[in-house]
Amino acid sequence: MFIVIEGIDGSGKTTAARLVAQRLNGAEFPFRGKSEIAADDEETLARAGRLRDLIWASPESAGDTFGATHWILLIASWYAGLARLRQDLTSGHGGVTVMDGWYYRNIAKTLIREPLDPLWVESLFAPVPEPDLTVLLDTPPEIAWQRREGFKDTELGRWDGFHGPPAESFHAYQSVVREHLRRMARERGWLVLSPDPTRSPEETADAVVSEFRARSARLPAAPAGPGLQPVTTA
C-alpha cells in the first residue's frame, strides 16, 4: 500500500513520513523520497538524472525563465517516470511505501504562479498512481515558520509575487498553498489532521498509523503474487 503525508512547507511531512514508515515496516522497506528513482540500466538512470537536474538543481537566482507551464510539464514527466520505475508505488510489492508529499503541492504552486486551467493541470498527472491514504497535516503557516531556521526563495513565494519580509511572505504564500491543499483534501477524501503545536511528531505518526490500520481492516484481503507476502500492519 501507498501512503502520502502532505502539507505546506515546514508542516512536518518528512519527519512524520519517516516515523510512519518505521512503524509500519521497520528496516525492511527503508524510507525513500520522491526524487529517488530506480532502474536497471545506466541510460535510464542518466536520463532521470538530467530530468531531476532540470527540475531541482537549477539555481533559484535564475528564476523560472520558461514559466509555470514548462515547470509543471517537467514535474508531471518526473512523476510518470517514477510511477513506471518504482515498483514500491504499485500494489503487490509486499510492503507499505510512505512518501513525504506527492505532486499535489506542485499543482497548488503552479496555479498560484499562473492562471492556468486547474482541470488541465491535474490531468497531466493521470498516469501517476493515487495513494491508498493521503494525510494532510493542516499546519498553520505561522507554526510551520517556527519549525525551521530557513526557507528557500520558492518556499517564500519569491517567484510568485510575494516580496515582503521573509516571515510575512512565507505566511501569505503558504496560506494560499494551504487553501489549495484543503480544497484537494475535500475533493479527494484525504484524512486531515490539525496537529497541536505541543504534539510530538511521534504522536502525529501514531495517529496516521492508527488510521491506516483502521482503513486496512476494512479492505478485502488480496492474494499475494508469486514470491510476495501480503502486507501486515500489526
Coordinates of C-alpha atoms in Angstrom, one line a residue:
M1 CA 0.0 0.0 0.0
F2 CA 1.0 3.6 -0.6
I3 CA 0.7 6.4 2.0
V4 CA 1.4 10.1 1.4
I5 CA 1.9 12.7 4.1
E6 CA 1.0 16.1 2.6
G7 CA 1.2 19.7 3.8
I8 CA 2.7 23.1 3.3
D9 CA 6.5 23.6 3.6
G10 CA 7.6 23.2 7.2
S11 CA 4.5 21.3 8.2
G12 CA 6.5 18.3 9.4
K13 CA 5.8 16.0 6.4
T14 CA 9.3 14.4 6.2
T15 CA 9.6 13.7 9.9
A16 CA 6.1 12.2 10.1
A17 CA 6.7 10.1 6.9
R18 CA 9.9 8.6 8.3
L19 CA 8.3 7.8 11.6
V20 CA 5.2 6.2 9.9
A21 CA 7.4 4.1 7.6
Q22 CA 9.5 2.9 10.6
R23 CA 6.4 1.9 12.5
L24 CA 4.8 0.0 9.6
N25 CA 7.9 -1.5 8.0
G26 CA 10.8 -1.4 10.4
A27 CA 14.0 -1.6 8.4
E28 CA 12.6 -3.9 5.8
F29 CA 11.5 -1.1 3.4
P30 CA 13.7 1.9 4.1
F31 CA 12.3 5.4 3.6
R32 CA 12.8 6.7 0.0
G33 CA 11.9 10.2 -1.2
K34 CA 10.2 11.1 -4.4
S35 CA 13.4 12.3 -6.0
E36 CA 14.8 8.8 -5.9
I37 CA 14.3 6.7 -9.0
A38 CA 15.2 3.0 -9.6
A39 CA 16.3 1.5 -12.9
D40 CA 18.4 -1.4 -14.1
D41 CA 20.2 0.3 -16.9
E42 CA 22.6 3.2 -16.9
E43 CA 20.9 5.1 -19.8
T44 CA 17.6 5.3 -17.9
L45 CA 19.4 6.5 -14.8
A46 CA 21.2 9.1 -16.8
R47 CA 18.0 10.4 -18.4
A48 CA 16.4 10.5 -15.0
G49 CA 19.3 12.4 -13.6
R50 CA 19.1 15.0 -16.4
L51 CA 15.4 15.5 -15.7
R52 CA 16.0 15.7 -12.0
D53 CA 18.6 18.4 -12.5
L54 CA 16.2 20.4 -14.7
I55 CA 13.6 20.4 -12.0
W56 CA 15.5 20.7 -8.8
A57 CA 19.1 21.7 -9.5
S58 CA 18.6 25.0 -11.3
P59 CA 19.9 27.9 -9.3
E60 CA 16.9 29.8 -7.8
S61 CA 18.6 33.2 -8.6
A62 CA 18.0 32.4 -12.3
G63 CA 14.2 32.5 -11.7
D64 CA 11.5 30.5 -13.5
T65 CA 12.6 31.5 -17.0
F66 CA 10.2 29.3 -19.0
G67 CA 7.2 29.8 -16.8
A68 CA 4.8 27.6 -14.8
T69 CA 3.6 25.6 -17.8
H70 CA 7.1 24.4 -18.6
W71 CA 7.8 23.6 -15.0
I72 CA 4.6 21.6 -14.3
L73 CA 5.2 19.6 -17.5
L74 CA 8.6 18.6 -16.3
I75 CA 7.2 17.7 -12.9
A76 CA 4.4 15.6 -14.5
S77 CA 7.1 13.8 -16.6
W78 CA 9.1 13.0 -13.5
Y79 CA 6.2 11.5 -11.6
A80 CA 5.1 9.5 -14.6
G81 CA 8.6 8.0 -14.8
L82 CA 8.7 7.5 -11.1
A83 CA 5.4 5.5 -11.2
R84 CA 6.8 3.3 -14.0
L85 CA 10.1 2.6 -12.5
R86 CA 9.4 2.4 -8.7
Q87 CA 7.6 -0.9 -8.1
D88 CA 7.1 0.0 -4.4
L89 CA 4.5 2.6 -5.6
T90 CA 2.2 -0.1 -7.0
S91 CA 0.2 -2.8 -5.3
G92 CA 1.7 -6.2 -4.7
H93 CA 5.3 -5.4 -3.7
G94 CA 4.7 -6.7 -0.2
G95 CA 5.2 -3.6 1.9
V96 CA 3.9 -0.1 2.7
T97 CA 5.5 2.9 1.0
V98 CA 5.3 6.2 2.8
M99 CA 6.1 9.4 0.9
D100 CA 6.7 12.9 2.3
G101 CA 4.4 14.8 -0.2
W102 CA 3.3 13.8 -3.6
Y103 CA 2.5 16.0 -6.7
Y104 CA -0.3 18.0 -5.0
R105 CA 1.8 21.0 -3.8
N106 CA 3.2 21.2 -7.3
I107 CA -0.3 21.7 -8.6
A108 CA -1.0 24.3 -5.9
K109 CA 2.1 26.3 -6.6
T110 CA 1.5 26.2 -10.4
L111 CA -2.0 27.6 -10.0
I112 CA -0.6 30.4 -7.9
R113 CA 2.2 31.2 -10.4
E114 CA 0.0 31.4 -13.5
P115 CA -3.8 31.4 -14.1
L116 CA -3.9 28.0 -15.8
D117 CA -6.9 25.8 -16.1
P118 CA -6.9 23.6 -12.9
L119 CA -8.5 20.7 -14.7
W120 CA -5.8 20.7 -17.3
V121 CA -3.0 20.9 -14.7
E122 CA -4.4 18.0 -12.8
S123 CA -5.0 16.0 -16.0
L124 CA -1.2 15.9 -16.5
F125 CA -0.9 13.5 -13.6
A126 CA -3.4 11.0 -14.9
P127 CA -0.7 8.3 -15.3
V128 CA 0.5 8.7 -11.7
P129 CA -0.9 6.4 -9.1
E130 CA -3.1 7.8 -6.4
P131 CA -2.1 6.9 -2.8
D132 CA -4.2 4.5 -0.8
L133 CA -4.2 7.0 2.0
T134 CA -3.3 10.7 1.8
V135 CA -2.9 12.6 5.1
L136 CA -2.9 16.4 5.1
L137 CA -1.0 17.8 8.0
D138 CA -3.1 21.0 8.2
T139 CA -0.4 23.1 9.9
P140 CA -0.9 26.9 10.0
P141 CA 1.9 28.9 8.3
E142 CA 2.9 30.7 11.5
I143 CA 3.6 27.4 13.2
A144 CA 5.5 26.0 10.2
W145 CA 7.6 29.1 10.1
Q146 CA 8.8 28.5 13.6
R147 CA 9.9 24.9 12.9
R148 CA 12.8 25.6 10.6
E149 CA 15.7 28.0 10.6
G150 CA 15.4 29.0 7.0
F151 CA 13.3 28.6 3.8
K152 CA 14.2 28.7 0.1
D153 CA 13.0 31.5 -2.1
T154 CA 10.5 29.2 -3.7
E155 CA 9.1 28.4 -0.3
L156 CA 8.8 32.1 0.4
G157 CA 6.9 32.7 -2.8
R158 CA 9.6 34.9 -4.3
W159 CA 8.9 33.5 -7.8
D160 CA 5.2 34.2 -7.4
G161 CA 4.9 37.8 -6.4
F162 CA 5.5 37.6 -2.7
H163 CA 8.3 40.1 -1.9
G164 CA 7.8 41.3 1.6
P165 CA 9.8 40.5 4.7
P166 CA 10.5 36.7 4.9
A167 CA 8.1 35.9 7.7
E168 CA 5.3 37.9 6.1
S169 CA 5.9 36.4 2.6
F170 CA 6.0 32.9 3.9
H171 CA 2.8 33.3 5.8
A172 CA 1.0 34.9 2.8
Y173 CA 2.3 32.4 0.2
Q174 CA 1.9 29.3 2.3
S175 CA -1.7 30.4 3.3
V176 CA -2.7 30.2 -0.4
V177 CA -0.9 26.8 -0.9
R178 CA -2.7 25.6 2.2
E179 CA -6.1 26.6 0.8
H180 CA -5.4 24.7 -2.4
L181 CA -4.4 21.6 -0.4
R182 CA -7.6 21.9 1.7
R183 CA -9.6 22.0 -1.5
M184 CA -7.9 18.9 -2.8
A185 CA -8.4 17.2 0.5
R186 CA -12.2 17.8 0.3
E187 CA -12.4 16.7 -3.3
R188 CA -10.2 13.6 -2.9
G189 CA -11.3 12.4 0.5
W190 CA -8.0 12.8 2.3
L191 CA -7.6 12.4 6.1
V192 CA -7.0 15.9 7.6
L193 CA -5.0 16.2 10.8
S194 CA -4.6 19.5 12.6
P195 CA -1.6 18.9 14.8
D196 CA -1.5 20.7 18.1
P197 CA 1.8 22.7 18.3
T198 CA 2.6 20.9 21.5
R199 CA 2.0 17.5 19.9
S200 CA 5.2 15.5 19.2
P201 CA 6.0 14.1 15.8
E202 CA 5.7 10.6 17.3
E203 CA 2.1 11.3 18.3
T204 CA 1.3 12.5 14.8
A205 CA 2.8 9.4 13.3
D206 CA 0.8 7.2 15.7
A207 CA -2.4 8.9 14.5
V208 CA -1.5 8.2 10.9
V209 CA -0.7 4.6 11.7
S210 CA -4.0 4.2 13.6
E211 CA -6.0 5.5 10.6
F212 CA -4.0 3.3 8.2
R213 CA -4.7 0.2 10.2
A214 CA -8.4 1.1 10.5
R215 CA -8.7 1.5 6.8
S216 CA -6.7 -1.6 6.0
A217 CA -9.0 -3.7 8.2
R218 CA -11.9 -2.6 6.0
L219 CA -10.3 -3.7 2.8
P220 CA -10.8 -7.2 1.4
A221 CA -7.7 -9.3 1.5
A222 CA -5.9 -9.7 -1.8
P223 CA -4.0 -12.9 -2.7
A224 CA -0.2 -12.4 -2.8
G225 CA 1.5 -12.8 -6.1
P226 CA 4.4 -15.2 -6.8
G227 CA 7.2 -14.7 -4.3
L228 CA 5.3 -11.9 -2.5
Q229 CA 3.8 -11.8 1.0
P230 CA 0.6 -9.9 1.9
V231 CA 1.0 -6.7 3.8
T232 CA 0.8 -7.0 7.5
T233 CA 0.1 -4.0 9.7
A234 CA 0.3 -5.5 13.2

